[in-house]
Tab-separated table of C-alpha atoms in Angstrom:
chain	number	residue	atom	x	y	z
A	247	MET	CA	4.261	-3.028	10.962
A	248	HIS	CA	3.660	-1.391	7.604
A	249	PRO	CA	0.279	-1.477	6.372
A	250	TYR	CA	1.118	-3.170	2.992
A	251	GLN	CA	3.231	-5.804	4.955
A	252	ALA	CA	0.021	-6.546	7.204
A	253	ASN	CA	-2.152	-6.871	4.479
A	254	GLN	CA	0.378	-9.340	2.885
A	255	ASP	CA	0.603	-11.206	6.071
A	256	HIS	CA	-3.437	-11.242	6.118
A	257	ARG	CA	-3.865	-12.823	2.442
A	258	ARG	CA	-0.916	-15.328	3.697
A	259	ALA	CA	-2.625	-16.735	6.593
A	260	VAL	CA	-6.171	-16.672	4.599
A	261	LEU	CA	-4.480	-18.505	2.152
A	262	GLN	CA	-2.697	-21.101	4.073
A	263	ALA	CA	-5.927	-21.621	5.759
A	264	MET	CA	-7.536	-22.446	2.444
A	265	LEU	CA	-4.988	-24.667	1.244
A	266	LEU	CA	-5.017	-26.728	4.548
A	267	VAL	CA	-9.067	-27.105	4.169
A	268	THR	CA	-8.524	-27.994	0.463
A	269	ILE	CA	-6.033	-30.750	1.051
A	270	ALA	CA	-8.278	-32.074	3.683
A	271	SER	CA	-11.713	-31.731	1.908
A	272	SER	CA	-10.017	-33.103	-1.375
A	273	LEU	CA	-8.371	-36.092	0.261
A	274	VAL	CA	-11.646	-36.945	2.110
A	275	PHE	CA	-13.529	-36.857	-1.026
A	276	ALA	CA	-11.013	-38.930	-2.974
A	277	ALA	CA	-11.169	-41.676	-0.232
A	278	LEU	CA	-15.112	-41.748	-0.689
A	279	ASN	CA	-15.168	-41.573	-4.488
A	280	PHE	CA	-12.721	-44.337	-5.071
A	281	PRO	CA	-14.831	-47.239	-3.433
A	282	ASP	CA	-17.721	-45.844	-5.558
A	283	SER	CA	-15.813	-46.515	-8.747
A	284	MET	CA	-15.818	-42.670	-9.600
A	285	ILE	CA	-12.016	-42.996	-10.639
A	286	LEU	CA	-11.617	-40.177	-12.363
A	287	VAL	CA	-13.248	-37.552	-10.187
A	288	ALA	CA	-11.328	-38.971	-7.342
A	289	TRP	CA	-7.976	-38.461	-8.982
A	290	ILE	CA	-8.917	-35.048	-9.744
A	291	GLN	CA	-9.303	-34.545	-6.075
A	292	VAL	CA	-5.945	-36.033	-5.227
A	293	ALA	CA	-4.268	-33.872	-7.880
A	294	LEU	CA	-5.986	-30.613	-6.395
A	295	ALA	CA	-4.822	-31.775	-2.836
A	296	ALA	CA	-0.943	-32.406	-4.173
A	297	PHE	CA	-1.214	-28.869	-5.882
A	298	ALA	CA	-2.405	-27.301	-2.644
A	299	ALA	CA	0.145	-29.008	-0.550
A	300	ALA	CA	2.919	-27.991	-2.926
A	301	LEU	CA	1.462	-24.468	-2.909
A	302	LEU	CA	1.381	-24.467	0.809
A	303	VAL	CA	5.376	-24.725	0.912
A	304	VAL	CA	5.779	-22.237	-1.589
A	305	VAL	CA	3.635	-19.305	0.042
A	306	ARG	CA	5.348	-19.450	3.346
A	307	ARG	CA	8.279	-17.838	1.778
A	308	THR	CA	7.186	-15.925	-1.354
A	309	GLN	CA	6.769	-12.237	-1.183
A	310	ARG	CA	4.329	-12.248	-4.044
A	311	VAL	CA	1.243	-13.537	-2.185
A	312	GLN	CA	-1.168	-11.936	-4.554
A	313	ALA	CA	0.042	-13.669	-7.327
A	314	TRP	CA	-0.098	-17.088	-5.706
A	315	CYS	CA	-3.548	-16.296	-4.461
A	316	LEU	CA	-4.873	-15.940	-8.103
A	317	ARG	CA	-3.093	-19.047	-9.296
A	318	PHE	CA	-4.603	-20.931	-6.406
A	319	MET	CA	-8.149	-19.504	-7.100
A	320	LEU	CA	-7.675	-20.020	-10.981
A	321	VAL	CA	-6.973	-23.963	-10.260
A	322	LEU	CA	-9.487	-24.389	-7.453
A	323	LEU	CA	-12.485	-23.116	-9.616
A	324	SER	CA	-11.510	-24.600	-12.734
A	325	ALA	CA	-11.357	-27.938	-10.926
A	326	THR	CA	-14.472	-27.241	-9.230
A	327	ILE	CA	-16.187	-26.625	-12.472
A	328	LEU	CA	-14.635	-29.676	-14.124
A	329	LEU	CA	-15.919	-31.932	-11.315
A	330	LEU	CA	-19.173	-30.334	-11.461
A	331	SER	CA	-19.668	-30.982	-15.019
A	332	ARG	CA	-18.841	-34.780	-14.440
A	333	PRO	CA	-22.161	-36.811	-15.025
A	334	GLU	CA	-21.463	-38.848	-11.753
A	335	ILE	CA	-21.588	-35.619	-9.735
A	336	SER	CA	-24.992	-34.978	-8.096
A	337	ALA	CA	-27.169	-31.953	-8.044
A	338	TYR	CA	-26.317	-31.584	-4.366
A	339	ALA	CA	-22.818	-30.866	-5.056
A	340	PHE	CA	-23.718	-27.741	-6.647
A	341	ILE	CA	-24.180	-25.997	-3.564
A	342	TRP	CA	-20.048	-25.398	-3.502
A	343	LEU	CA	-20.774	-22.583	-5.814
A	344	LEU	CA	-22.050	-20.539	-3.065
A	345	VAL	CA	-18.577	-20.605	-1.388
A	346	ILE	CA	-16.795	-19.234	-4.468
A	347	PRO	CA	-17.666	-15.389	-3.548
A	348	LEU	CA	-16.514	-15.672	0.060
A	349	ILE	CA	-13.194	-17.143	-0.839
A	350	SER	CA	-12.685	-15.216	-3.919
A	351	HIS	CA	-13.151	-11.932	-2.058
A	352	LEU	CA	-10.705	-13.082	0.714
A	353	LEU	CA	-8.051	-13.870	-1.547
A	354	LEU	CA	-8.303	-11.348	-3.986
A	355	GLY	CA	-9.940	-8.030	-3.048
A	356	SER	CA	-13.219	-6.782	-4.191
A	357	ARG	CA	-12.559	-6.263	-7.964
A	358	LEU	CA	-10.877	-9.516	-8.744
A	359	GLY	CA	-12.912	-11.365	-6.210
A	360	LEU	CA	-16.078	-10.060	-8.117
A	361	LEU	CA	-14.954	-10.817	-11.509
A	362	LEU	CA	-14.181	-14.248	-10.793
A	363	SER	CA	-17.170	-14.943	-8.548
A	364	VAL	CA	-19.698	-13.692	-11.311
A	365	GLY	CA	-17.632	-15.592	-14.026
A	366	TYR	CA	-17.289	-19.084	-12.550
A	367	MET	CA	-20.861	-18.972	-10.555
A	368	SER	CA	-22.247	-18.188	-14.017
A	369	VAL	CA	-20.417	-21.108	-15.547
A	370	GLY	CA	-21.467	-23.530	-12.637
A	371	GLY	CA	-25.293	-22.233	-13.305
A	372	ALA	CA	-25.087	-22.921	-16.978
A	373	ILE	CA	-23.793	-26.467	-16.138
A	374	TYR	CA	-26.608	-26.956	-13.669
A	375	LEU	CA	-29.236	-26.088	-16.261
A	376	TYR	CA	-27.627	-28.220	-18.965
A	377	ARG	CA	-27.408	-31.290	-16.807
A	378	PHE	CA	-30.537	-31.141	-14.984
A	379	GLY	CA	-32.661	-29.090	-17.408
A	380	GLY	CA	-34.780	-32.419	-18.161
A	381	SER	CA	-35.537	-33.025	-14.324
A	382	PRO	CA	-38.510	-31.204	-13.457
A	383	GLU	CA	-37.912	-31.793	-9.847
A	384	LEU	CA	-34.408	-29.838	-9.999
A	385	VAL	CA	-35.501	-27.029	-12.076
A	386	ARG	CA	-38.443	-25.898	-10.513
A	387	VAL	CA	-39.268	-22.284	-10.238
A	388	GLU	CA	-38.960	-22.143	-6.447
A	389	VAL	CA	-35.751	-24.476	-6.613
A	390	LEU	CA	-33.873	-22.101	-9.129
A	391	ALA	CA	-35.302	-18.820	-7.250
A	392	ASN	CA	-33.828	-20.082	-4.086
A	393	ALA	CA	-30.747	-20.873	-5.721
A	394	VAL	CA	-30.179	-17.329	-7.285
A	395	ILE	CA	-31.436	-15.687	-4.138
A	396	ALA	CA	-28.919	-17.434	-2.011
A	397	ALA	CA	-26.098	-16.967	-4.563
A	398	LEU	CA	-26.875	-13.026	-5.137
A	399	THR	CA	-27.088	-12.643	-1.202
A	400	THR	CA	-23.723	-14.419	-0.771
A	401	LEU	CA	-21.921	-12.469	-3.461
A	402	GLY	CA	-23.542	-9.217	-2.379
A	403	MET	CA	-22.510	-9.678	1.075
A	404	SER	CA	-18.989	-10.727	0.341
A	405	HIS	CA	-18.295	-7.786	-1.955
A	406	PHE	CA	-19.972	-5.394	0.488
A	407	TYR	CA	-17.778	-6.468	3.359
A	408	GLU	CA	-14.454	-6.683	1.193
A	409	ARG	CA	-15.225	-3.152	0.001
A	410	THR	CA	-15.719	-1.645	3.400
A	411	ARG	CA	-12.557	-3.468	4.800
A	412	GLU	CA	-10.478	-2.136	1.840
A	413	ARG	CA	-11.895	1.192	2.407
A	414	SER	CA	-10.929	1.282	5.855
A	415	GLU	CA	-7.445	-0.309	5.305
A	416	LEU	CA	-6.765	2.462	3.076
A	417	LYS	CA	-7.905	5.125	5.305
A	418	LEU	CA	-5.664	3.814	8.001
A	419	THR	CA	-2.730	3.379	5.549
A	420	ARG	CA	-2.843	7.088	4.589
A	421	LEU	CA	-3.280	7.961	8.101
A	422	ALA	CA	-0.196	6.029	8.888
A	423	ALA	CA	1.632	7.838	6.266
A	424	ILE	CA	0.806	11.494	6.520
A	425	ASP	CA	1.476	14.057	8.979
A	426	PRO	CA	-1.877	15.121	10.305
A	427	LEU	CA	-1.087	18.856	10.763
A	428	THR	CA	0.312	19.588	7.413
A	429	GLY	CA	-0.918	16.732	5.046
A	430	LEU	CA	2.860	16.062	4.039
A	431	ALA	CA	4.627	12.509	4.095
A	432	ASN	CA	5.837	11.194	7.243
A	433	ARG	CA	9.193	9.320	8.015
A	434	MET	CA	7.509	5.841	7.008
A	435	ARG	CA	6.229	7.087	3.853
A	436	LEU	CA	9.787	8.711	3.005
A	437	ASN	CA	11.397	5.381	3.902
A	438	ASP	CA	9.145	3.650	1.223
A	439	VAL	CA	9.726	6.183	-1.436
A	440	PHE	CA	13.505	6.264	-0.877
A	441	LEU	CA	13.594	2.315	-1.250
A	442	TRP	CA	11.926	3.114	-4.727
A	443	GLU	CA	13.860	5.902	-5.736
A	444	GLN	CA	17.289	4.131	-4.356
A	445	ALA	CA	16.387	1.251	-6.655
A	446	GLN	CA	15.925	3.672	-9.594
A	447	ALA	CA	19.238	5.076	-8.814
A	448	ARG	CA	21.166	1.835	-8.885
A	449	ARG	CA	19.430	0.638	-12.115
A	450	LYS	CA	19.363	3.672	-14.039
A	451	GLY	CA	22.335	5.624	-12.561
A	452	THR	CA	19.868	8.548	-11.796
A	453	PRO	CA	21.023	11.366	-9.140
A	454	LEU	CA	19.127	11.488	-5.789
A	455	SER	CA	19.541	13.999	-3.235
A	456	LEU	CA	18.226	14.793	0.487
A	457	LEU	CA	17.527	18.123	2.080
A	458	MET	CA	17.004	18.492	5.854
A	459	LEU	CA	15.252	21.775	6.565
A	460	ASP	CA	14.774	23.183	10.030
A	461	LEU	CA	12.961	26.540	10.689
A	462	ASP	CA	14.813	28.930	12.498
A	463	LEU	CA	14.096	30.443	15.775
A	464	PHE	CA	10.783	28.445	15.632
A	465	LYS	CA	10.666	28.164	19.379
A	466	ARG	CA	10.111	32.035	19.698
A	467	ILE	CA	6.870	31.676	17.695
A	468	ASN	CA	5.307	29.436	20.190
A	469	ASP	CA	6.595	31.085	22.803
A	470	GLU	CA	5.322	34.722	21.986
A	471	HIS	CA	2.416	33.854	20.126
A	472	GLY	CA	1.108	30.446	21.206
A	473	HIS	CA	1.101	26.876	19.712
A	474	GLU	CA	-1.660	27.650	17.362
A	475	ALA	CA	0.534	30.444	15.521
A	476	GLY	CA	3.238	27.671	15.353
A	477	ASP	CA	0.795	25.408	13.802
A	478	ALA	CA	-0.347	28.365	11.205
A	479	VAL	CA	3.392	28.771	10.653
A	480	LEU	CA	4.358	24.858	10.011
A	481	VAL	CA	0.855	24.755	7.701
A	482	ALA	CA	2.188	27.944	5.614
A	483	PHE	CA	5.592	26.535	5.189
A	484	ALA	CA	4.138	23.227	4.339
A	485	ARG	CA	2.055	24.728	1.393
A	486	MET	CA	4.914	26.873	0.342
A	487	LEU	CA	7.192	23.961	-0.095
A	488	ARG	CA	4.383	22.026	-2.240
A	489	GLU	CA	4.189	25.013	-4.465
A	490	CYS	CA	7.701	25.461	-4.791
A	491	LEU	CA	8.772	21.801	-5.401
A	492	ARG	CA	7.897	19.355	-8.201
A	493	GLU	CA	5.028	16.852	-7.950
A	494	THR	CA	7.761	14.074	-8.116
A	495	ASP	CA	9.900	15.551	-4.971
A	496	LEU	CA	8.679	13.967	-1.872
A	497	ILE	CA	8.202	16.511	0.990
A	498	SER	CA	8.218	15.011	4.532
A	499	ARG	CA	7.556	16.572	8.254
A	500	CYS	CA	9.728	14.481	10.492
A	501	GLY	CA	8.826	16.092	13.872
A	502	GLY	CA	8.522	19.422	15.022
A	503	GLU	CA	9.776	22.240	12.571
A	504	GLU	CA	12.133	19.642	10.967
A	505	PHE	CA	11.511	18.699	7.253
A	506	LEU	CA	12.945	16.329	4.516
A	507	VAL	CA	12.799	16.537	0.877
A	508	LEU	CA	13.870	13.866	-1.597
A	509	LEU	CA	14.740	15.393	-4.818
A	510	ASN	CA	14.774	12.745	-7.494
A	511	ASN	CA	16.776	13.156	-10.989
A	512	THR	CA	18.674	15.822	-8.696
A	513	ASP	CA	22.341	15.858	-7.960
A	514	GLY	CA	24.094	17.903	-5.329
A	515	LYS	CA	24.824	21.056	-7.253
A	516	GLY	CA	20.914	20.915	-8.362
A	517	ALA	CA	19.772	20.354	-4.840
A	518	ILE	CA	21.966	23.370	-3.620
A	519	ALA	CA	20.223	25.440	-6.210
A	520	VAL	CA	16.629	24.058	-4.957
A	521	ALA	CA	17.498	24.673	-1.415
A	522	GLU	CA	18.662	28.175	-2.066
A	523	ALA	CA	15.359	28.787	-4.031
A	524	LEU	CA	13.373	27.505	-0.901
A	525	ARG	CA	15.520	29.579	1.623
A	526	GLN	CA	14.567	32.792	-0.541
A	527	SER	CA	10.691	32.028	-0.990
A	528	LEU	CA	10.551	31.811	2.936
A	529	GLU	CA	12.505	34.649	3.583
A	530	GLN	CA	10.054	36.923	1.317
A	531	LEU	CA	6.961	34.981	2.771
A	532	ALA	CA	4.970	36.948	5.193
A	533	ILE	CA	2.533	34.769	7.163
A	534	ALA	CA	-0.673	36.377	8.414
A	535	TYR	CA	-1.793	35.205	11.864
A	536	ARG	CA	-4.431	37.252	13.499
A	537	ASP	CA	-3.286	40.855	13.671
A	538	LYS	CA	0.192	40.149	13.012
A	539	THR	CA	2.686	39.176	10.489
A	540	LEU	CA	5.168	36.499	10.990
A	541	LYS	CA	8.318	36.162	8.988
A	542	LEU	CA	10.789	33.367	9.315
A	543	THR	CA	13.949	31.744	7.603
A	544	VAL	CA	15.101	28.560	7.315
A	545	SER	CA	18.235	26.614	7.288
A	546	ILE	CA	19.113	23.685	5.048
A	547	GLY	CA	21.565	20.971	4.873
A	548	VAL	CA	22.091	19.007	1.671
A	549	ALA	CA	23.330	15.423	1.341
A	550	GLU	CA	23.686	13.582	-2.142
A	551	TYR	CA	23.228	10.031	-2.648
A	552	GLY	CA	26.358	8.213	-3.562
A	553	PRO	CA	29.024	10.625	-2.454
A	554	ASP	CA	27.412	11.276	1.050
A	555	GLY	CA	25.834	7.756	1.552
A	556	MET	CA	24.010	4.891	-0.045
A	557	ASP	CA	21.218	4.596	2.528
A	558	LEU	CA	18.606	6.918	3.886
A	559	ASP	CA	20.119	6.679	7.463
A	560	THR	CA	23.398	7.884	6.417
A	561	LEU	CA	22.046	10.681	4.104
A	562	SER	CA	19.914	11.959	6.753
A	563	ARG	CA	22.691	12.134	9.280
A	564	VAL	CA	25.048	13.736	6.702
A	565	ALA	CA	22.281	16.309	5.957
A	566	ASP	CA	21.763	16.734	9.622
A	567	GLU	CA	25.448	17.602	10.231
A	568	ARG	CA	25.039	19.922	7.473
A	569	LEU	CA	22.354	21.682	8.726
A	570	TYR	CA	23.884	22.440	12.034
A	571	GLN	CA	26.614	23.923	10.279
A	572	ALA	CA	24.145	26.004	8.644
A	573	LYS	CA	22.884	27.313	12.056
A	574	ALA	CA	26.428	27.437	13.254
A	575	ASN	CA	27.036	29.748	10.153
A	576	GLY	CA	24.302	32.330	11.507
A	577	ARG	CA	21.121	30.559	10.122
A	578	ASN	CA	19.249	31.347	7.192
A	579	CYS	CA	21.428	29.453	4.548
A	580	VAL	CA	22.455	26.537	2.710
A	581	CYS	CA	24.942	24.015	3.553
A	582	GLY	CA	26.593	21.267	1.222
A	583	SER	CA	29.765	19.648	0.277
A	584	PRO	CA	32.502	21.714	-0.853
A	585	ALA	CA	31.792	19.955	-4.414
A	586	MET	CA	28.267	21.385	-4.174
A	587	GLY	CA	28.976	25.294	-3.908
A	588	ALA	CA	29.334	27.637	-1.131
A	589	ALA	CA	26.937	28.513	1.614
A	590	VAL	CA	24.580	31.381	1.171
A	591	GLU	CA	25.423	34.452	3.219
A	592	PRO	CA	23.174	34.579	6.472
A	593	THR	CA	20.524	37.265	7.347
A	594	THR	CA	18.416	37.302	10.752
A	595	ALA	CA	14.917	36.312	11.003
A	596	VAL	CA	12.270	38.656	12.415
A	597	VAL	CA	8.581	38.850	13.618
A	598	GLU	CA	6.590	41.853	13.015
């Protein structure tokens, strides 16, 4: 499962649990408050339960989980502040302020969770002092000190936990999307970026192309010089690709010595020119490894979004077919469709 989707599912599960708790607790308190003639308070709790029940239906299908988490928290916390401001609510009810940081951070993350927690807890504290400032027993220094320390502890621990969780999640997300040897994107990251670029191409009509690159006779490097030499070559090739391509181009290592490059705002003819520039750059590159100089070449297949396919799998298949045609032509050349231009004359790779 993609890390973003996993995070969405986590938020959804937490929100659903909170909605169920809100429905149950609101109805219980409403049932207790109606007989005590706390009619307005009871109806506020019934309304909160109804809102939570309606949201429970929505959140099961929505893809905008974070937005609904924010809406729920704003309604829940505003209702809580409204209830605490009512004269019929006792001082003991203010203990619910301590729950705000936990819920806010679980549903909204560290930044927004901290912002809402500080804001609503401060308003709640101000209401407490306004309502009970004339009651010496309720505003004694030790009472207020305990309340403040408990609030800060809950707030601090909630924020620390969520920040740690977010950092771990970010690290795992990066590891899941990056090839550990070269630091390039992997196939999963390529899929994500392609979907975004595909949407741009459909909406704005911008061109999009895909290159498939395969190092010629790479197995010879591993066989003659060892896998460490092969790794050094792959790292050097990845560095060369970064230097030659734009920051907006996505470079992906999809396994072994095979690479895919997604070129945005680039049609087939432009992609052929980029591929040829890459071919020439590698042909001229001397890779130092221990006491040897390694030289390699690359074969490249080119596919264009639209004429060659409308999805990544189709474009990859077309680019792969043209890559093998480049190999059949003698390696060290670029192969695209006839409309893009002719392939480059092949040369021979050497190892010195």
